[in-house]
Amino acid sequence: MKNVGINGYGTIGKRVADAVACQDDMQIVGVTKRTPDFEAQMAVEKGFPLYISAPEREGLFEEADIKVTGTIDDLYNKVDVMVDCTPGGIGAKNKVIYEEKGIKGIFQGGEKHEQIGKSFNSFANYQDNLGTDFVRVVSCNTTGLCRTLQPIDDLCGIKKVRAVMVRRGADPGQIKSGPINAIVPNPPTVPSHHGPDVQTVMYDLNIITMALLVPTTLMHQHNLMVELENPSGVDDVIDTLEATPRVILVEAEKGLGSTAEIMECARDLGRPRSDLFEIAVWKESLNIKDGELFYMQAIHQESDVVPENVDCIRAMLEIEEDPAKSIEKTNKNMGIIG
Ligand code: NAD
């Protein structure tokens, strides 16, 4: 049983904690919080040992009557790996501390690849990260792109990808992000950083991306144009995506014609926090014209990277060498059907 710590128990951190806790080869030995808010209280109620990431703020936790097990200095000694889920940019600073303490670290997509050194996606480059000390699980958008592009590349070979990504303006719990009444080219320059981010795990892929921000909180939406080396029939692509773990095909005809309806369906699935860990590809959108494949997909940004973090722990700690076996085990324990 491997010991995992979570530094930063927020949107991603609390989900990774739950996902680790339901595996049988790893356990949560502690989660950290900076602020004694409802998430800190919930962590304690769930039975996760709570550590303060800023020891000078101990008094705030006492005032809030939230019981802590110690400070982050006490947690470093207990973990085989720290999953760093702090806001973007802080993880790279924490990496220096993990190096000093001699512990492994997993970081999230808000960190820069260059500062961490390696990036990870379960489908694209699991085996390149066996035994590695520091690695970054690519962002929610990049995870969504890799989940569908890797199996398509395996089936047909990809000459080049052009993708336009419509990104949510904020997560549902955020009150300070936007826009609330605009469509914002973000960035207004081309390419966006997402294509290069895919290349940190699908190293030779020719991909250029453009991105927009829109006033929605539920999901991101991607529009892909993929030139194929050896175009097959669209039915072969459908069969391949249907057989790909963590990808589901949805149909507008069956009432799933929007991100709102997909998330309503996710609520009906009854999973924790109504999360949809799978990438939802619109079946009707799949089409091949003149050797070019077109499709549209939706990404639940708060949760798609969570199973990848679990697989990343297995790769780094060399618990499992075979990516397919890790993916299957993670999925089974998290109740992922797709
Ligand atoms: P968040 O703000 O929801 O949570 C961050 C947590 O870290 C909070 O609990 C906060 O209290 C804590 N924290 C803040 N400063 C800290 C510090 N100095 N030391 C320790 N803890 C600190 O952020 P998030 O959305 O979970 O994002 C975390 C990482 O995951 C970022 O790199 C982000 O880019 C990435 N990510 C986010 C999403 C998403 O949609 N939210 C999706 C994929 C990846």
PDB file of N, CA and C and ligand atoms in Angstrom, residues 7-13 32-35 37 39 53 72 84-90 94 108-111 138-141 168 171 174 220 301-305, ligand 1:
ATOM      1  N   ASN A   7      -1.425  18.030  -1.665  1.00  0.00           N
ATOM      2  CA  ASN A   7      -1.127  19.406  -1.249  1.00  0.00           C
ATOM      3  C   ASN A   7      -2.044  20.349  -2.027  1.00  0.00           C
ATOM      4  N   GLY A   8      -3.054  20.907  -1.342  1.00  0.00           N
ATOM      5  CA  GLY A   8      -4.030  21.795  -2.003  1.00  0.00           C
ATOM      6  C   GLY A   8      -5.329  21.046  -2.230  1.00  0.00           C
ATOM      7  N   TYR A   9      -6.209  21.099  -1.210  1.00  0.00           N
ATOM      8  CA  TYR A   9      -7.463  20.331  -1.249  1.00  0.00           C
ATOM      9  C   TYR A   9      -8.566  21.227  -1.802  1.00  0.00           C
ATOM     10  N   GLY A  10      -8.451  21.555  -3.120  1.00  0.00           N
ATOM     11  CA  GLY A  10      -9.459  22.385  -3.774  1.00  0.00           C
ATOM     12  C   GLY A  10     -10.198  21.571  -4.828  1.00  0.00           C
ATOM     13  N   THR A  11     -10.549  22.215  -5.934  1.00  0.00           N
ATOM     14  CA  THR A  11     -11.357  21.569  -6.983  1.00  0.00           C
ATOM     15  C   THR A  11     -10.749  20.226  -7.424  1.00  0.00           C
ATOM     16  N   ILE A  12      -9.487  20.237  -7.784  1.00  0.00           N
ATOM     17  CA  ILE A  12      -8.842  19.007  -8.260  1.00  0.00           C
ATOM     18  C   ILE A  12      -8.397  18.150  -7.082  1.00  0.00           C
ATOM     19  N   GLY A  13      -7.811  18.769  -6.065  1.00  0.00           N
ATOM     20  CA  GLY A  13      -7.253  18.015  -4.948  1.00  0.00           C
ATOM     21  C   GLY A  13      -8.279  17.145  -4.232  1.00  0.00           C
ATOM     22  N   THR A  32      -3.693  18.817   2.535  1.00  0.00           N
ATOM     23  CA  THR A  32      -3.363  20.109   3.139  1.00  0.00           C
ATOM     24  C   THR A  32      -4.370  21.182   2.738  1.00  0.00           C
ATOM     25  N   LYS A  33      -4.549  22.108   3.659  1.00  0.00           N
ATOM     26  CA  LYS A  33      -5.350  23.316   3.385  1.00  0.00           C
ATOM     27  C   LYS A  33      -4.613  24.524   3.935  1.00  0.00           C
ATOM     28  N   ARG A  34      -4.787  25.650   3.253  1.00  0.00           N
ATOM     29  CA  ARG A  34      -4.229  26.933   3.696  1.00  0.00           C
ATOM     30  C   ARG A  34      -5.259  27.694   4.510  1.00  0.00           C
ATOM     31  N   THR A  35      -6.530  27.463   4.147  1.00  0.00           N
ATOM     32  CA  THR A  35      -7.624  28.261   4.705  1.00  0.00           C
ATOM     33  C   THR A  35      -8.617  27.334   5.404  1.00  0.00           C
ATOM     34  N   ASP A  37     -11.699  26.671   5.604  1.00  0.00           N
ATOM     35  CA  ASP A  37     -13.035  26.876   5.018  1.00  0.00           C
ATOM     36  C   ASP A  37     -13.831  25.567   5.029  1.00  0.00           C
ATOM     37  N   GLU A  39     -14.186  23.361   2.815  1.00  0.00           N
ATOM     38  CA  GLU A  39     -13.471  22.203   2.251  1.00  0.00           C
ATOM     39  C   GLU A  39     -12.583  21.561   3.309  1.00  0.00           C
ATOM     40  N   SER A  53      -0.944  23.896   5.330  1.00  0.00           N
ATOM     41  CA  SER A  53       0.176  24.113   4.403  1.00  0.00           C
ATOM     42  C   SER A  53       0.934  25.398   4.711  1.00  0.00           C
ATOM     43  N   ILE A  72       2.326  20.864   7.243  1.00  0.00           N
ATOM     44  CA  ILE A  72       2.816  20.138   6.078  1.00  0.00           C
ATOM     45  C   ILE A  72       4.194  19.528   6.329  1.00  0.00           C
ATOM     46  N   ASP A  84       0.456  17.459  -5.991  1.00  0.00           N
ATOM     47  CA  ASP A  84       0.358  18.899  -5.759  1.00  0.00           C
ATOM     48  C   ASP A  84      -0.801  19.459  -6.585  1.00  0.00           C
ATOM     49  N   CYS A  85      -1.826  19.928  -5.899  1.00  0.00           N
ATOM     50  CA  CYS A  85      -3.021  20.469  -6.572  1.00  0.00           C
ATOM     51  C   CYS A  85      -3.224  21.917  -6.166  1.00  0.00           C
ATOM     52  N   THR A  86      -2.140  22.611  -5.916  1.00  0.00           N
ATOM     53  CA  THR A  86      -2.212  24.034  -5.572  1.00  0.00           C
ATOM     54  C   THR A  86      -2.476  24.841  -6.843  1.00  0.00           C
ATOM     55  N   PRO A  87      -2.890  26.118  -6.724  1.00  0.00           N
ATOM     56  CA  PRO A  87      -3.154  26.920  -7.928  1.00  0.00           C
ATOM     57  C   PRO A  87      -1.912  27.045  -8.808  1.00  0.00           C
ATOM     58  N   GLY A  88      -2.153  27.200 -10.114  1.00  0.00           N
ATOM     59  CA  GLY A  88      -1.068  27.236 -11.099  1.00  0.00           C
ATOM     60  C   GLY A  88       0.081  28.144 -10.690  1.00  0.00           C
ATOM     61  N   GLY A  89       1.305  27.664 -10.835  1.00  0.00           N
ATOM     62  CA  GLY A  89       2.495  28.458 -10.536  1.00  0.00           C
ATOM     63  C   GLY A  89       3.085  28.159  -9.166  1.00  0.00           C
ATOM     64  N   ILE A  90       2.238  27.707  -8.234  1.00  0.00           N
ATOM     65  CA  ILE A  90       2.745  27.421  -6.882  1.00  0.00           C
ATOM     66  C   ILE A  90       3.446  26.062  -6.855  1.00  0.00           C
ATOM     67  N   ASN A  94       6.864  24.602  -5.073  1.00  0.00           N
ATOM     68  CA  ASN A  94       6.850  23.481  -4.122  1.00  0.00           C
ATOM     69  C   ASN A  94       7.798  22.370  -4.552  1.00  0.00           C
ATOM     70  N   GLN A 108      -0.046  19.610 -11.599  1.00  0.00           N
ATOM     71  CA  GLN A 108      -1.220  19.722 -12.471  1.00  0.00           C
ATOM     72  C   GLN A 108      -0.939  20.634 -13.649  1.00  0.00           C
ATOM     73  N   GLY A 109      -1.928  20.738 -14.526  1.00  0.00           N
ATOM     74  CA  GLY A 109      -1.754  21.438 -15.803  1.00  0.00           C
ATOM     75  C   GLY A 109      -1.483  22.923 -15.696  1.00  0.00           C
ATOM     76  N   GLY A 110      -1.695  23.529 -14.524  1.00  0.00           N
ATOM     77  CA  GLY A 110      -1.397  24.949 -14.347  1.00  0.00           C
ATOM     78  C   GLY A 110       0.090  25.229 -14.258  1.00  0.00           C
ATOM     79  N   GLU A 111       0.890  24.172 -14.089  1.00  0.00           N
ATOM     80  CA  GLU A 111       2.352  24.347 -14.058  1.00  0.00           C
ATOM     81  C   GLU A 111       2.902  24.256 -15.477  1.00  0.00           C
ATOM     82  N   VAL A 138      -1.129  16.542 -17.647  1.00  0.00           N
ATOM     83  CA  VAL A 138      -1.484  17.663 -18.532  1.00  0.00           C
ATOM     84  C   VAL A 138      -2.883  18.190 -18.196  1.00  0.00           C
ATOM     85  N   SER A 139      -3.185  19.385 -18.682  1.00  0.00           N
ATOM     86  CA  SER A 139      -4.415  20.097 -18.293  1.00  0.00           C
ATOM     87  C   SER A 139      -5.675  19.345 -18.736  1.00  0.00           C
ATOM     88  N   CYS A 140      -6.810  19.864 -18.290  1.00  0.00           N
ATOM     89  CA  CYS A 140      -8.100  19.236 -18.636  1.00  0.00           C
ATOM     90  C   CYS A 140      -8.329  19.254 -20.150  1.00  0.00           C
ATOM     91  N   ASN A 141      -8.033  20.374 -20.806  1.00  0.00           N
ATOM     92  CA  ASN A 141      -8.209  20.434 -22.264  1.00  0.00           C
ATOM     93  C   ASN A 141      -7.261  19.468 -22.977  1.00  0.00           C
ATOM     94  N   ARG A 168     -14.744  26.984 -20.875  1.00  0.00           N
ATOM     95  CA  ARG A 168     -15.615  27.561 -19.839  1.00  0.00           C
ATOM     96  C   ARG A 168     -14.915  28.779 -19.203  1.00  0.00           C
ATOM     97  N   ASP A 171     -15.046  27.820 -13.196  1.00  0.00           N
ATOM     98  CA  ASP A 171     -15.644  26.629 -12.603  1.00  0.00           C
ATOM     99  C   ASP A 171     -16.908  27.055 -11.844  1.00  0.00           C
ATOM    100  N   GLN A 174     -16.582  29.234  -8.704  1.00  0.00           N
ATOM    101  CA  GLN A 174     -15.776  30.468  -8.735  1.00  0.00           C
ATOM    102  C   GLN A 174     -16.660  31.692  -8.918  1.00  0.00           C
ATOM    103  N   HIS A 220     -15.886  22.382 -21.086  1.00  0.00           N
ATOM    104  CA  HIS A 220     -15.254  22.896 -22.307  1.00  0.00           C
ATOM    105  C   HIS A 220     -15.861  22.138 -23.496  1.00  0.00           C
ATOM    106  N   GLN A 301     -14.247  19.768 -17.112  1.00  0.00           N
ATOM    107  CA  GLN A 301     -12.906  20.252 -16.741  1.00  0.00           C
ATOM    108  C   GLN A 301     -12.534  19.951 -15.301  1.00  0.00           C
ATOM    109  N   GLU A 302     -13.531  19.833 -14.413  1.00  0.00           N
ATOM    110  CA  GLU A 302     -13.200  19.631 -12.999  1.00  0.00           C
ATOM    111  C   GLU A 302     -12.798  18.186 -12.695  1.00  0.00           C
ATOM    112  N   SER A 303     -13.085  17.267 -13.625  1.00  0.00           N
ATOM    113  CA  SER A 303     -12.883  15.857 -13.232  1.00  0.00           C
ATOM    114  C   SER A 303     -12.122  14.985 -14.222  1.00  0.00           C
ATOM    115  N   ASP A 304     -11.926  15.406 -15.504  1.00  0.00           N
ATOM    116  CA  ASP A 304     -11.349  14.435 -16.445  1.00  0.00           C
ATOM    117  C   ASP A 304      -9.912  14.058 -16.104  1.00  0.00           C
ATOM    118  N   VAL A 305      -9.170  14.966 -15.435  1.00  0.00           N
ATOM    119  CA  VAL A 305      -7.765  14.656 -15.121  1.00  0.00           C
ATOM    120  C   VAL A 305      -7.618  13.752 -13.887  1.00  0.00           C
TER     121      VAL A 305
HETATM  122  P1  NAD B   1      -8.403  25.551  -6.535  1.00  0.00           P
HETATM  123  O1  NAD B   1      -8.174  26.996  -6.321  1.00  0.00           O
HETATM  124  O2  NAD B   1      -9.792  25.038  -6.627  1.00  0.00           O
HETATM  125  O3  NAD B   1      -7.691  24.729  -5.361  1.00  0.00           O
HETATM  126  C1  NAD B   1      -6.395  25.004  -4.936  1.00  0.00           C
HETATM  127  C2  NAD B   1      -6.219  24.628  -3.472  1.00  0.00           C
HETATM  128  O4  NAD B   1      -4.889  24.961  -3.063  1.00  0.00           O
HETATM  129  C3  NAD B   1      -7.155  25.365  -2.532  1.00  0.00           C
HETATM  130  O5  NAD B   1      -7.586  24.464  -1.535  1.00  0.00           O
HETATM  131  C4  NAD B   1      -6.281  26.447  -1.905  1.00  0.00           C
HETATM  132  O6  NAD B   1      -6.692  26.768  -0.596  1.00  0.00           O
HETATM  133  C5  NAD B   1      -4.936  25.757  -1.872  1.00  0.00           C
HETATM  134  N1  NAD B   1      -3.802  26.683  -1.900  1.00  0.00           N
HETATM  135  C6  NAD B   1      -3.750  27.944  -2.363  1.00  0.00           C
HETATM  136  N2  NAD B   1      -2.514  28.445  -2.237  1.00  0.00           N
HETATM  137  C7  NAD B   1      -1.771  27.477  -1.658  1.00  0.00           C
HETATM  138  C8  NAD B   1      -0.410  27.373  -1.272  1.00  0.00           C
HETATM  139  N3  NAD B   1       0.430  28.401  -1.422  1.00  0.00           N
HETATM  140  N4  NAD B   1       0.030  26.193  -0.755  1.00  0.00           N
HETATM  141  C9  NAD B   1      -0.816  25.145  -0.597  1.00  0.00           C
HETATM  142  N5  NAD B   1      -2.121  25.192  -0.951  1.00  0.00           N
HETATM  143  C10 NAD B   1      -2.581  26.336  -1.475  1.00  0.00           C
HETATM  144  O7  NAD B   1      -7.552  25.167  -7.822  1.00  0.00           O
HETATM  145  P2  NAD B   1      -7.837  23.977  -8.838  1.00  0.00           P
HETATM  146  O8  NAD B   1      -8.865  24.414  -9.823  1.00  0.00           O
HETATM  147  O9  NAD B   1      -8.057  22.707  -8.086  1.00  0.00           O
HETATM  148  O10 NAD B   1      -6.463  23.948  -9.644  1.00  0.00           O
HETATM  149  C11 NAD B   1      -5.333  23.254  -9.138  1.00  0.00           C
HETATM  150  C12 NAD B   1      -4.428  22.895 -10.302  1.00  0.00           C
HETATM  151  O11 NAD B   1      -5.143  22.027 -11.180  1.00  0.00           O
HETATM  152  C13 NAD B   1      -3.967  24.085 -11.162  1.00  0.00           C
HETATM  153  O12 NAD B   1      -2.686  23.794 -11.669  1.00  0.00           O
HETATM  154  C14 NAD B   1      -4.978  24.083 -12.302  1.00  0.00           C
HETATM  155  O13 NAD B   1      -4.486  24.695 -13.464  1.00  0.00           O
HETATM  156  C15 NAD B   1      -5.167  22.592 -12.493  1.00  0.00           C
HETATM  157  N6  NAD B   1      -6.428  22.191 -13.148  1.00  0.00           N
HETATM  158  C16 NAD B   1      -7.596  22.803 -12.829  1.00  0.00           C
HETATM  159  C17 NAD B   1      -8.764  22.411 -13.483  1.00  0.00           C
HETATM  160  C18 NAD B   1     -10.096  23.067 -13.213  1.00  0.00           C
HETATM  161  O14 NAD B   1     -10.950  23.053 -14.066  1.00  0.00           O
HETATM  162  N7  NAD B   1     -10.331  23.622 -12.054  1.00  0.00           N
HETATM  163  C19 NAD B   1      -8.722  21.380 -14.426  1.00  0.00           C
HETATM  164  C20 NAD B   1      -7.518  20.719 -14.663  1.00  0.00           C
HETATM  165  C21 NAD B   1      -6.356  21.155 -14.028  1.00  0.00           C
END
